[in-house]
């Protein structure tokens, strides 16, 4: 009986094994649907956020050009922009729960494209067709490249999916690829911070590299928090785990410091440069963090990785061309340029301006200490004063002294 029952048991196990194998294609198709849901949420969020910021900017400009005594936060336009901004950020936040991190981060190019299109639509000046194309040809080319890059990113993006449970997050957090990557980021961040704070290296690349390194940790924690909330909604509670609150605190802290460095960069450099360079550096750092922490490209073939990298490069070029076409603001000059007045000649007709440059003193009418000035035009002092104060311990006067001989 036992020997007769064993074949029937084996035959009954075959359908179970076949059913277990057939689950894998269904999982792959579902993962592609998750990628599409996450990409659409990210695109929607960036579009809505761009519209919201332009609405708030329009509210400020409208109040500044009118005699309305109300504050900006008492207008309906500003509050409409605020609620749209919250809705857009929620869309971007929720997109990290569905799609891989390396797919969601480069899609922020959509906000740059949307801002460029909104700026062209709501422009107040009237252009002839030729002048309009000449002025905005780079913007149109950049928008086209960014759209092509976005399509390649969505099509060939990584397809790695796993539930963001506390065990999975902890396992990724203590894995040696991420620990090595995190150690390198800490060393680079400390070096950049030393040069920025102690050596006054206020270069835009250094500041935006600090922002990018902090941003890479921000998106890693955002995906962990968003994924844990999604798993909790689906029925498996993750909000009682300590790792969830650790990731939440790290997300808030890195976002605050990231905004601080970004505000410092905006005070020193043009917003167009910050947008293009910051997008390239932040996207590169975030994709590297996603590849080491969540292993986004594990199991992907070489063709998909190459096409994804090509999409990133095309999106980088598109954002650069869009921001390249923006007008740079004219810096404020705190003095009257005397040589710019009609009929006013320069000092001694030698091309030396009476007023100083911005690098010199802001005092009105102060002459610049120019050592290249001819000696005959420099202020002269008495020889006796020079002999009395010509000791080695006293520093040299700010202007050179011209001694006139008796023959002159």
Coordinates of C-alpha atoms in Angstrom, one line a residue:
X1 CA 0.0 0.0 0.0
X2 CA 2.8 2.4 0.8
X3 CA 4.5 1.6 -2.5
X4 CA 1.2 2.1 -4.3
X5 CA 0.5 5.4 -2.6
X6 CA 3.9 7.0 -3.2
X7 CA 3.4 7.5 -7.0
X8 CA 0.1 9.1 -6.4
X9 CA 1.7 11.4 -3.9
X10 CA 4.4 12.4 -6.4
X11 CA 1.7 13.1 -9.0
X12 CA -0.2 15.3 -6.6
X13 CA 3.0 17.4 -5.9
X14 CA 3.6 18.2 -9.5
X15 CA 0.8 20.7 -10.0
X16 CA 1.9 22.5 -6.8
X17 CA 5.4 22.8 -8.1
X18 CA 4.1 24.0 -11.5
X19 CA 1.9 26.6 -9.8
X20 CA 4.9 27.8 -7.8
X21 CA 6.9 28.4 -10.9
X22 CA 4.1 30.2 -12.7
X23 CA 4.0 32.9 -10.0
X24 CA 7.3 34.4 -11.1
X25 CA 6.1 35.9 -14.5
X26 CA 3.0 37.3 -12.7
X27 CA 5.4 39.0 -10.2
X28 CA 7.5 40.5 -13.0
X29 CA 4.4 41.9 -14.8
X30 CA 3.2 43.3 -11.5
X31 CA 6.6 44.9 -10.8
X32 CA 6.4 46.7 -14.2
X33 CA 3.0 48.0 -13.1
X34 CA 4.6 49.3 -9.9
X35 CA 7.3 51.0 -11.9
X36 CA 4.7 52.7 -14.0
X37 CA 2.6 53.8 -11.0
X38 CA 5.7 55.2 -9.3
X39 CA 6.9 57.0 -12.4
X40 CA 3.4 58.6 -13.0
X41 CA 3.2 59.7 -9.4
X42 CA 6.6 61.3 -9.6
X43 CA 5.8 63.1 -12.9
X44 CA 2.5 64.3 -11.5
X45 CA 4.1 65.5 -8.3
X46 CA 6.8 67.4 -10.1
X47 CA 4.3 69.0 -12.5
X48 CA 2.0 70.1 -9.7
X49 CA 4.9 71.4 -7.6
X50 CA 6.2 73.5 -10.5
X51 CA 2.7 75.0 -11.1
X52 CA 2.4 75.7 -7.4
X53 CA 5.7 77.5 -7.1
X54 CA 4.9 79.6 -10.1
X55 CA 1.5 80.5 -8.6
X56 CA 3.2 81.6 -5.4
X57 CA 5.7 83.6 -7.4
X58 CA 2.9 85.2 -9.3
X59 CA 1.2 86.2 -6.0
X60 CA 4.3 87.9 -4.8
X61 CA 4.8 89.8 -8.1
X62 CA 1.2 90.9 -8.2
X63 CA 1.3 92.3 -4.7
X64 CA 4.6 94.1 -5.3
X65 CA 3.2 95.8 -8.4
X66 CA -0.1 96.9 -6.7
X67 CA -1.2 99.1 -3.8
X68 CA -2.8 96.1 -2.0
X69 CA -1.7 96.4 1.7
X70 CA -2.4 92.7 2.3
X71 CA 0.4 90.2 3.1
X72 CA 1.1 87.5 0.6
X73 CA -0.2 84.7 2.9
X74 CA -3.6 86.4 3.0
X75 CA -4.2 86.0 -0.7
X76 CA -6.1 83.1 -2.3
X77 CA -3.5 82.7 -5.1
X78 CA -0.7 82.0 -2.6
X79 CA -2.7 79.5 -0.6
X80 CA -3.7 77.8 -3.8
X81 CA -0.1 77.4 -4.7
X82 CA 0.7 76.2 -1.1
X83 CA -2.0 73.4 -1.3
X84 CA -0.8 72.4 -4.8
X85 CA 2.8 72.3 -3.5
X86 CA 1.8 70.0 -0.6
X87 CA -0.1 67.8 -3.1
X88 CA 2.8 67.6 -5.4
X89 CA 5.3 66.7 -2.6
X90 CA 2.9 64.0 -1.4
X91 CA 2.9 62.6 -4.9
X92 CA 6.7 62.5 -5.1
X93 CA 6.9 61.0 -1.6
X94 CA 4.4 58.2 -2.4
X95 CA 6.2 57.4 -5.7
X96 CA 9.2 56.1 -3.7
X97 CA 7.0 53.4 -2.2
X98 CA 6.3 51.9 -5.6
X99 CA 9.3 52.3 -7.9
X100 CA 13.0 51.9 -7.3
X101 CA 14.9 54.9 -6.0
X102 CA 17.2 55.1 -9.1
X103 CA 14.1 55.5 -11.3
X104 CA 12.3 58.2 -9.3
X105 CA 15.2 60.6 -8.7
X106 CA 16.1 61.5 -12.4
X107 CA 12.4 62.3 -13.0
X108 CA 12.9 65.6 -11.2
X109 CA 13.9 67.0 -14.7
X110 CA 10.1 67.2 -15.3
X111 CA 9.9 70.2 -12.9
X112 CA 12.6 72.0 -14.9
X113 CA 10.8 71.4 -18.2
X114 CA 7.4 72.5 -16.7
X115 CA 9.0 75.7 -15.3
X116 CA 10.4 76.5 -18.7
X117 CA 7.1 75.9 -20.5
X118 CA 5.2 77.9 -17.9
X119 CA 7.7 80.8 -18.2
X120 CA 7.3 80.9 -22.0
X121 CA 3.4 80.8 -21.8
X122 CA 3.1 83.5 -19.2
X123 CA 5.7 85.8 -20.7
X124 CA 4.4 89.4 -21.0
X125 CA 6.7 90.6 -23.8
X126 CA 5.6 90.4 -27.5
X127 CA 8.1 88.7 -29.8
X128 CA 8.2 88.3 -33.5
X129 CA 8.4 84.7 -34.7
X130 CA 12.1 84.9 -35.7
X131 CA 13.1 86.7 -32.5
X132 CA 11.0 84.2 -30.4
X133 CA 12.7 81.2 -31.9
X134 CA 16.1 82.8 -31.6
X135 CA 15.5 83.6 -28.0
X136 CA 14.0 80.2 -26.9
X137 CA 15.6 77.8 -29.3
X138 CA 17.8 76.3 -26.6
X139 CA 14.8 76.0 -24.3
X140 CA 12.8 74.0 -26.9
X141 CA 15.8 71.8 -27.6
X142 CA 16.4 71.2 -23.9
X143 CA 12.8 70.4 -23.3
X144 CA 12.8 67.8 -26.2
X145 CA 16.0 66.2 -24.8
X146 CA 14.6 66.1 -21.3
X147 CA 11.4 64.4 -22.5
X148 CA 13.4 61.8 -24.5
X149 CA 15.7 61.2 -21.5
X150 CA 12.6 60.7 -19.3
X151 CA 11.1 58.2 -21.7
X152 CA 14.3 56.2 -21.7
X153 CA 14.5 56.3 -17.9
X154 CA 10.9 55.0 -17.5
X155 CA 11.4 52.3 -20.2
X156 CA 14.8 51.0 -19.2
X157 CA 14.7 51.8 -15.4
X158 CA 15.6 49.1 -12.8
X159 CA 13.0 46.6 -12.0
X160 CA 14.0 45.5 -8.5
X161 CA 11.2 45.4 -5.9
X162 CA 11.0 44.2 -2.3
X163 CA 8.8 45.0 0.6
X164 CA 10.2 47.6 2.9
X165 CA 9.9 45.7 6.1
X166 CA 12.0 46.4 9.2
X167 CA 14.0 43.2 8.5
X168 CA 14.8 44.2 4.9
X169 CA 15.8 47.7 5.8
X170 CA 18.0 46.6 8.7
X171 CA 19.7 44.0 6.4
X172 CA 20.4 46.6 3.8
X173 CA 21.7 49.1 6.4
X174 CA 24.4 46.7 7.7
X175 CA 25.4 45.3 4.3
X176 CA 29.1 45.8 3.4
X177 CA 28.4 47.6 0.1
X178 CA 26.4 50.3 1.8
X179 CA 28.8 50.6 4.8
X180 CA 31.7 51.1 2.4
X181 CA 29.7 53.6 0.4
X182 CA 28.6 55.5 3.5
X183 CA 32.2 55.6 4.8
X184 CA 33.4 57.1 1.6
X185 CA 30.6 59.7 1.7
X186 CA 31.4 60.7 5.2
X187 CA 35.1 61.2 4.3
X188 CA 34.3 63.3 1.2
X189 CA 31.7 65.3 3.1
X190 CA 34.1 66.2 5.9
X191 CA 36.8 67.2 3.4
X192 CA 34.4 69.4 1.5
X193 CA 33.0 70.9 4.7
X194 CA 36.5 71.7 5.9
X195 CA 37.4 73.5 2.7
X196 CA 34.1 75.3 2.7
X197 CA 34.1 76.5 6.3
X198 CA 37.8 76.9 7.1
X199 CA 39.4 77.8 3.7
X200 CA 36.4 79.8 2.5
X201 CA 36.2 77.8 -0.7
X202 CA 32.8 79.1 -1.7
X203 CA 32.8 77.4 -5.1
X204 CA 29.4 76.3 -6.5
X205 CA 30.6 72.8 -7.1
X206 CA 31.7 72.3 -3.4
X207 CA 28.4 73.7 -2.0
X208 CA 26.3 71.6 -4.4
X209 CA 28.4 68.5 -3.7
X210 CA 27.5 68.9 0.0
X211 CA 23.8 69.2 -1.0
X212 CA 24.1 66.1 -3.2
X213 CA 25.7 64.0 -0.5
X214 CA 23.1 64.9 2.0
X215 CA 20.4 64.4 -0.6
X216 CA 21.6 60.9 -1.4
X217 CA 20.9 60.0 2.3
X218 CA 17.6 61.8 2.2
X219 CA 16.2 59.8 -0.7
X220 CA 17.4 56.5 0.9
X221 CA 15.5 57.3 4.1
X222 CA 12.5 58.6 2.1
X223 CA 12.1 55.3 0.3
X224 CA 12.4 53.4 3.6
X225 CA 9.8 55.5 5.3
X226 CA 7.4 55.6 2.3
X227 CA 7.8 51.8 1.8
X228 CA 7.2 51.0 5.5
X229 CA 4.0 53.1 5.4
X230 CA 2.8 51.3 2.3
X231 CA 3.5 47.9 3.9
X232 CA 1.7 48.9 7.0
X233 CA -1.4 50.0 5.0
X234 CA -1.4 46.6 3.2
X235 CA -1.7 44.9 6.6
X236 CA 1.7 44.2 8.0
X237 CA 2.4 46.9 10.6
X238 CA 5.9 48.4 10.5
X239 CA 5.4 51.6 12.4
X240 CA 6.2 50.0 15.7
X241 CA 9.8 49.1 14.6
X242 CA 12.7 51.3 15.9
X243 CA 14.3 51.3 12.4
X244 CA 11.3 53.2 11.0
X245 CA 11.8 56.1 13.4
X246 CA 15.6 56.1 12.9
X247 CA 15.0 56.5 9.2
X248 CA 12.4 59.2 9.9
X249 CA 14.7 61.3 12.0
X250 CA 17.6 60.9 9.5
X251 CA 15.2 62.0 6.7
X252 CA 14.2 65.2 8.5
X253 CA 17.7 66.1 9.6
X254 CA 19.4 65.6 6.2
X255 CA 16.5 67.5 4.5
X256 CA 17.0 70.5 6.8
X257 CA 20.8 70.6 6.3
X258 CA 20.3 70.1 2.6
X259 CA 18.0 73.1 2.5
X260 CA 20.5 75.2 4.5
X261 CA 23.4 74.6 2.1
X262 CA 21.0 75.2 -0.8
X263 CA 20.0 78.5 0.6
X264 CA 23.6 79.5 1.0
X265 CA 24.3 78.6 -2.6
X266 CA 21.3 80.7 -3.8
X267 CA 22.8 83.8 -2.1
X268 CA 26.1 83.4 -3.9
X269 CA 25.2 82.1 -7.4
X270 CA 22.5 82.3 -10.0
X271 CA 19.5 80.0 -9.8
X272 CA 20.1 78.7 -13.3
X273 CA 23.5 77.4 -12.4
X274 CA 22.2 75.9 -9.2
X275 CA 19.4 74.1 -11.1
X276 CA 21.6 72.5 -13.7
X277 CA 24.7 71.6 -11.6
X278 CA 22.6 70.6 -8.6
X279 CA 20.4 68.3 -10.7
X280 CA 23.4 66.5 -12.2
X281 CA 25.3 66.1 -8.9
X282 CA 22.2 65.2 -6.9
X283 CA 21.0 62.7 -9.4
X284 CA 24.4 61.0 -9.7
X285 CA 24.8 60.7 -5.9
X286 CA 21.2 59.5 -5.4
X287 CA 21.5 56.8 -8.1
X288 CA 24.8 55.6 -6.6
X289 CA 23.2 55.4 -3.1
X290 CA 20.2 53.5 -4.5
X291 CA 22.5 51.0 -6.3
X292 CA 24.5 50.3 -3.1
X293 CA 21.7 50.4 -0.5
X294 CA 18.7 48.8 -2.3
X295 CA 20.8 47.0 -5.0
X296 CA 18.6 48.6 -7.7
X297 CA 20.6 47.2 -10.6
X298 CA 21.0 43.7 -9.3
X299 CA 20.0 41.2 -12.0
X300 CA 19.7 43.8 -14.7
X301 CA 21.3 43.1 -18.1
X302 CA 24.0 45.3 -19.6
X303 CA 21.7 46.7 -22.3
X304 CA 19.1 48.0 -19.8
X305 CA 21.8 49.6 -17.7
X306 CA 23.5 51.3 -20.7
X307 CA 20.1 52.6 -22.0
X308 CA 19.3 53.9 -18.5
X309 CA 22.7 55.7 -18.3
X310 CA 22.0 57.1 -21.8
X311 CA 18.6 58.4 -20.6
X312 CA 20.3 60.1 -17.6
X313 CA 22.9 61.8 -19.9
X314 CA 20.3 63.0 -22.3
X315 CA 18.2 64.4 -19.4
X316 CA 21.3 66.1 -18.0
X317 CA 22.0 67.8 -21.3
X318 CA 18.4 68.9 -21.6
X319 CA 18.3 70.5 -18.2
X320 CA 21.6 72.2 -18.9
X321 CA 20.3 73.7 -22.1
X322 CA 17.1 74.9 -20.5
X323 CA 18.9 76.6 -17.6
X324 CA 21.6 77.9 -20.0
X325 CA 19.0 80.1 -21.8
X326 CA 17.8 81.9 -18.7
X327 CA 18.7 85.6 -18.3
X328 CA 21.2 86.4 -15.6
X329 CA 20.2 89.1 -13.1
X330 CA 22.0 92.4 -13.2
X331 CA 24.0 92.9 -10.0
X332 CA 23.1 96.0 -7.9
X333 CA 25.8 98.7 -7.9
X334 CA 25.8 100.7 -4.6
X335 CA 27.4 103.8 -6.2
X336 CA 26.9 106.1 -9.2
X337 CA 29.2 105.3 -12.0
X338 CA 30.6 108.8 -12.9
X339 CA 32.2 107.7 -16.1
X340 CA 28.9 106.3 -17.4
X341 CA 27.3 109.7 -17.3
X342 CA 27.1 111.6 -20.6
X343 CA 29.7 114.3 -20.9
X344 CA 31.6 113.1 -17.9
X345 CA 35.2 112.1 -18.7
X346 CA 37.4 109.7 -16.8
X347 CA 40.1 110.8 -14.4
X348 CA 42.8 112.6 -16.3
X349 CA 41.4 111.1 -19.6
X350 CA 43.5 108.0 -19.0
X351 CA 40.6 105.6 -18.5
X352 CA 40.8 105.4 -14.7
X353 CA 37.3 105.6 -13.2
X354 CA 36.7 107.9 -10.3
X355 CA 34.4 105.4 -8.5
X356 CA 35.7 102.1 -7.2
X357 CA 34.7 98.7 -8.3
X358 CA 32.5 96.4 -6.2
X359 CA 35.6 94.7 -4.8
X360 CA 36.8 97.9 -3.2
X361 CA 35.3 100.1 -0.6
X362 CA 31.6 101.0 -0.9
X363 CA 32.3 104.6 0.3
X364 CA 31.1 107.1 -2.2
X365 CA 33.9 109.1 -3.8
X366 CA 36.7 107.0 -2.4
X367 CA 39.7 106.5 -4.8
X368 CA 40.9 103.0 -5.5
X369 CA 44.4 102.1 -4.5
X370 CA 45.7 101.3 -8.0
X371 CA 49.4 100.6 -8.1
X372 CA 49.3 100.7 -11.9
X373 CA 48.4 104.4 -11.8
X374 CA 51.2 106.6 -13.3
X375 CA 53.4 108.3 -10.7
X376 CA 52.6 111.8 -11.8
X377 CA 48.9 111.3 -10.9
X378 CA 49.4 109.8 -7.5
X379 CA 49.0 111.9 -4.4
X380 CA 52.3 113.4 -3.1
X381 CA 53.4 114.0 0.5
X382 CA 56.2 116.0 1.9
X383 CA 59.6 114.3 1.9
X384 CA 60.0 115.2 5.6
X385 CA 56.9 113.2 6.5
X386 CA 58.4 110.2 4.6
X387 CA 61.7 110.5 6.5
X388 CA 60.1 110.6 9.8
X389 CA 57.8 107.6 9.2
X390 CA 60.2 105.6 7.1
X391 CA 61.1 103.1 9.8
X392 CA 61.0 99.4 9.2
X393 CA 58.4 98.7 11.8
X394 CA 55.8 100.9 10.2
X395 CA 53.8 99.6 7.2
X396 CA 54.1 101.4 3.9
X397 CA 51.5 104.1 3.1
X398 CA 48.6 103.0 0.9
X399 CA 49.7 105.3 -2.0
X400 CA 53.2 105.7 -3.4
X401 CA 55.0 108.9 -2.7
X402 CA 56.5 111.0 -5.5
X403 CA 59.5 113.2 -4.7
X404 CA 59.9 116.2 -7.0
X405 CA 63.5 117.2 -7.6
X406 CA 64.7 120.8 -7.7
X407 CA 65.3 120.5 -11.4
X408 CA 61.6 120.2 -12.0

